[in-house]
Coordinates of C-alpha atoms in Angstrom, one line a residue:
Chain A
X1 CA 0.5 14.8 2.1
X2 CA 1.0 13.6 5.1
X3 CA 4.4 12.9 6.5
X4 CA 4.0 9.8 8.4
X5 CA 7.1 8.1 10.9
X6 CA 7.2 5.0 12.1
X7 CA 9.2 3.1 15.1
X8 CA 10.8 1.4 14.9
X9 CA 12.4 0.6 11.6
X10 CA 12.8 -2.9 11.9
X11 CA 13.6 -5.6 14.9
X12 CA 14.4 -9.3 15.1
X13 CA 12.1 -10.5 17.8
X14 CA 11.9 -14.5 18.9
X15 CA 8.4 -16.0 19.2
X16 CA 5.4 -15.4 21.8
X17 CA 6.6 -12.2 22.2
X18 CA 4.7 -8.7 21.3
X19 CA 6.3 -5.8 19.5
X20 CA 4.4 -3.0 19.5
X21 CA 4.8 -0.5 16.4
X22 CA 4.4 3.2 16.6
X23 CA 2.7 5.5 13.8
X24 CA 3.2 9.3 14.5
X25 CA 1.6 12.1 11.2
X26 CA 2.6 15.3 10.8
X27 CA -1.0 16.9 11.1
X28 CA -3.5 15.9 12.5
X29 CA -5.8 13.1 10.7
X30 CA -9.4 10.8 10.6
X31 CA -8.5 7.7 10.2
X32 CA -5.6 5.9 10.5
X33 CA -5.0 2.8 8.7
X34 CA -2.1 -0.4 9.5
X35 CA -1.4 -2.6 6.3
X36 CA 0.3 -6.3 6.5
X37 CA 2.9 -6.5 3.8
X38 CA 4.6 -10.5 3.2
X39 CA 7.5 -12.1 1.0
X40 CA 4.8 -12.0 -2.6
X41 CA 1.7 -10.8 -1.1
X42 CA -0.6 -8.1 -1.7
X43 CA -0.7 -5.2 0.8
X44 CA -3.0 -6.7 3.5
X45 CA -5.7 -4.0 5.8
X46 CA -5.3 -5.1 9.0
X47 CA -7.6 -2.5 10.6
X48 CA -9.1 0.6 10.3
X49 CA -8.4 2.7 13.3
X50 CA -10.9 6.1 14.6
X51 CA -9.5 8.8 17.4
X52 CA -12.1 7.8 19.9
X53 CA -13.9 4.9 19.0
X54 CA -12.3 0.8 18.5
X55 CA -10.7 -0.1 15.6
X56 CA -12.7 -2.2 12.5
X57 CA -11.1 -5.1 12.1
X58 CA -10.3 -6.8 8.4
X59 CA -11.6 -10.2 7.8
X60 CA -8.6 -12.4 9.4
X61 CA -7.7 -10.7 11.5
X62 CA -8.4 -10.0 15.8
X63 CA -7.8 -8.1 18.4
X64 CA -6.3 -10.1 20.6
X65 CA -3.5 -10.8 17.9
X66 CA -2.9 -7.4 16.6
X67 CA -4.6 -4.5 19.3
X68 CA -4.3 -1.1 18.1
X69 CA -4.5 2.1 20.5
X70 CA -5.9 5.4 18.9
X71 CA -4.9 8.1 21.5
X72 CA -5.6 11.5 19.5
X73 CA -5.5 12.8 16.1
X74 CA -1.6 12.1 14.9
X75 CA -0.7 8.8 16.0
X76 CA -1.5 5.0 16.7
X77 CA 0.4 2.0 17.7
X78 CA 0.0 -1.2 16.2
X79 CA 1.1 -4.1 18.8
X80 CA 1.5 -7.6 16.8
X81 CA 0.8 -10.1 20.0
X82 CA 2.2 -14.0 20.7
X83 CA 4.3 -13.9 18.1
X84 CA 5.2 -16.5 15.4
X85 CA 7.6 -17.4 12.4
X86 CA 4.2 -16.3 9.7
X87 CA 4.2 -13.4 11.7
X88 CA 7.3 -11.9 9.7
X89 CA 6.1 -8.8 7.6
X90 CA 6.2 -5.6 6.9
X91 CA 3.2 -3.0 8.8
X92 CA 3.1 -0.2 7.0
X93 CA 0.6 2.8 8.7
X94 CA -1.6 4.4 6.8
X95 CA -3.8 7.8 6.3
X96 CA -6.3 9.6 3.3
X97 CA -4.8 12.8 1.9
X98 CA -6.6 15.8 1.7
X99 CA -8.1 14.9 -1.5
X100 CA -10.7 12.0 -0.5
X101 CA -9.1 9.2 -1.7
X102 CA -5.6 8.9 -1.4
X103 CA -4.1 7.6 0.5
X104 CA 0.0 8.0 2.0
X105 CA 2.1 5.2 3.8
X106 CA 4.6 5.7 6.4
X107 CA 8.2 4.0 5.7
X108 CA 7.4 0.3 7.0
X109 CA 8.6 -1.6 9.8
X110 CA 10.3 -4.6 9.5
X111 CA 9.5 -7.6 11.3
X112 CA 11.0 -10.6 11.3
X113 CA 10.3 -13.6 14.3
X114 CA 12.5 -16.1 14.9
Chain B
X1 CA -11.2 -15.0 -8.7
X2 CA -8.9 -12.8 -6.5
X3 CA -10.4 -8.8 -6.7
X4 CA -7.5 -7.2 -8.3
X5 CA -5.4 -9.2 -10.4
X6 CA -1.3 -7.4 -11.3
X7 CA 1.7 -9.5 -12.8
X8 CA 4.5 -9.6 -10.7
X9 CA 7.1 -9.9 -13.3
X10 CA 9.8 -9.1 -12.5
X11 CA 10.4 -7.4 -16.1
X12 CA 13.6 -5.7 -17.6
X13 CA 13.6 -3.1 -19.8
X14 CA 16.3 -0.7 -21.3
X15 CA 15.9 2.8 -20.4
X16 CA 14.9 4.4 -22.5
X17 CA 12.4 2.4 -23.5
X18 CA 8.8 2.8 -23.3
X19 CA 7.1 0.6 -20.0
X20 CA 3.4 -1.2 -19.2
X21 CA 1.5 -2.2 -16.7
X22 CA -1.0 -4.1 -16.0
X23 CA -3.6 -5.4 -13.2
X24 CA -7.2 -6.4 -13.9
X25 CA -9.9 -6.1 -11.5
X26 CA -12.9 -8.0 -10.7
X27 CA -15.6 -5.5 -8.8
X28 CA -17.7 -3.3 -11.2
X29 CA -17.7 -1.3 -7.6
X30 CA -14.3 0.2 -7.6
X31 CA -14.8 3.3 -8.3
X32 CA -11.1 4.8 -7.2
X33 CA -8.2 3.4 -8.9
X34 CA -4.3 5.0 -7.9
X35 CA -1.1 3.3 -9.0
X36 CA 2.2 3.9 -6.3
X37 CA 5.6 3.3 -6.1
X38 CA 8.2 1.0 -3.6
X39 CA 11.9 1.3 -3.7
X40 CA 13.4 -1.6 -1.4
X41 CA 12.7 -1.0 1.6
X42 CA 10.7 1.5 1.4
X43 CA 6.8 2.2 2.3
X44 CA 4.3 2.5 -1.3
X45 CA 4.4 6.2 -2.5
X46 CA 1.6 7.4 -4.3
X47 CA 2.2 8.6 -8.3
X48 CA -1.1 8.3 -10.4
X49 CA -4.8 8.6 -8.5
X50 CA -7.8 8.6 -10.6
X51 CA -11.5 7.8 -11.1
X52 CA -13.3 8.0 -14.6
X53 CA -12.6 6.0 -17.4
X54 CA -9.5 7.4 -19.7
X55 CA -6.1 9.0 -19.7
X56 CA -4.6 11.2 -17.0
X57 CA -1.3 12.3 -18.0
X58 CA 1.7 13.2 -15.2
X59 CA 5.8 13.8 -17.0
X60 CA 6.5 10.6 -18.2
X61 CA 3.4 8.9 -16.5
X62 CA 0.0 8.0 -17.5
X63 CA -2.7 6.1 -16.2
X64 CA -5.3 4.5 -18.1
X65 CA -8.4 3.3 -17.0
X66 CA -11.0 1.0 -19.2
X67 CA -13.9 0.3 -16.5
X68 CA -15.6 -1.4 -18.8
X69 CA -12.9 -4.0 -19.6
X70 CA -12.3 -4.4 -16.0
X71 CA -8.8 -3.2 -16.5
X72 CA -5.8 -0.4 -15.8
X73 CA -2.4 0.0 -16.9
X74 CA 0.8 2.8 -15.9
X75 CA 2.8 3.2 -19.4
X76 CA 6.2 5.1 -18.0
X77 CA 7.7 6.8 -21.3
X78 CA 11.8 7.4 -21.3
X79 CA 12.2 5.1 -18.1
X80 CA 15.1 6.0 -15.7
X81 CA 16.8 3.3 -14.5
X82 CA 15.7 5.9 -11.8
X83 CA 12.2 4.2 -12.6
X84 CA 13.4 0.8 -10.6
X85 CA 10.8 0.0 -8.0
X86 CA 7.5 -2.0 -7.3
X87 CA 4.6 -1.4 -8.9
X88 CA 1.0 -1.1 -7.5
X89 CA -1.9 -0.5 -8.6
X90 CA -4.5 -0.2 -6.0
X91 CA -9.0 0.0 -6.3
X92 CA -10.9 1.4 -3.8
X93 CA -14.7 0.6 -3.9
X94 CA -17.2 2.9 -1.8
X95 CA -15.7 2.0 1.2
X96 CA -12.3 2.8 1.7
X97 CA -10.8 0.0 1.5
X98 CA -8.0 0.0 -0.6
X99 CA -6.8 -3.6 -2.5
X100 CA -4.0 -4.0 -4.0
X101 CA -2.0 -5.7 -6.4
X102 CA 0.6 -8.3 -6.0
X103 CA 3.0 -5.7 -7.5
X104 CA 4.6 -5.6 -10.4
X105 CA 9.2 -5.2 -10.7
X106 CA 10.4 -3.2 -12.6
X107 CA 14.2 -3.3 -13.6
X108 CA 15.7 -0.5 -15.9
X109 CA 19.2 -1.7 -17.8
X110 CA 20.8 1.7 -17.7

C-alpha cells in the first residue's frame, strides 16, 4: 500500500481563520480523497480530487468552504476556510491502492477551532 | 434508515475471547466490503476486503458477508490486548465512495 503523510498532525485555530492541510503520497496515484471524522460520527467523504481537474464535492460540502488543490499525482491540499467550532474534527486523506477497490488512509489532522 | 448501521459499543472482552463485530446496510447495490482498524490518534488501517458473500480468513481475523441479509461481520479469534481499537466497517457501491459505519470501540483486557 502507498505511504501517506499529512501535515500538520494537529492544530488549534481561532474562529474565522483558515487552515491548509497537506497530504503527500510516496507513489503516483490518480485519485485522492478527503474525509472528515467528527466525534461520534462516521467517516464522511468531503470530496474526490483528481489531478488536472476540479475536485468533486459530496452533498453538504462546498468548494468555498473546503477548497482543494491537486497540483500533481503525489500531493493534495485541503483548506478549511472561515473556521467555526463546528469544524473541529479529524481530517483524513486517502488514496486507492493497487487492488481496484482498496482505499488507504493517512494519519489524519486533528483540528480544534476555538 | 442510515446506509450503514454499526453498534458503537463499547465492547470489552477478556484476552483470548472470540470477538464478533457487525454491520448492517440498506442498499443492495453495495458490492465491496471492508473492515478498518483505527488505533487512538491514528488513521484507519485496512484489515479485510471482500466483495462476495461468504467468509474470508486472514490469520485470526475472519470477514463474513451475507448479501441476502445485508449483514457483514468481523470475527477476531484469540483476541489480544493489541487488538484494542475502534473497528470501522466500510461499504462501497459502483462509485469510489466509501460509506462507513460509526465504528465499534473494542477493549481486550489482559
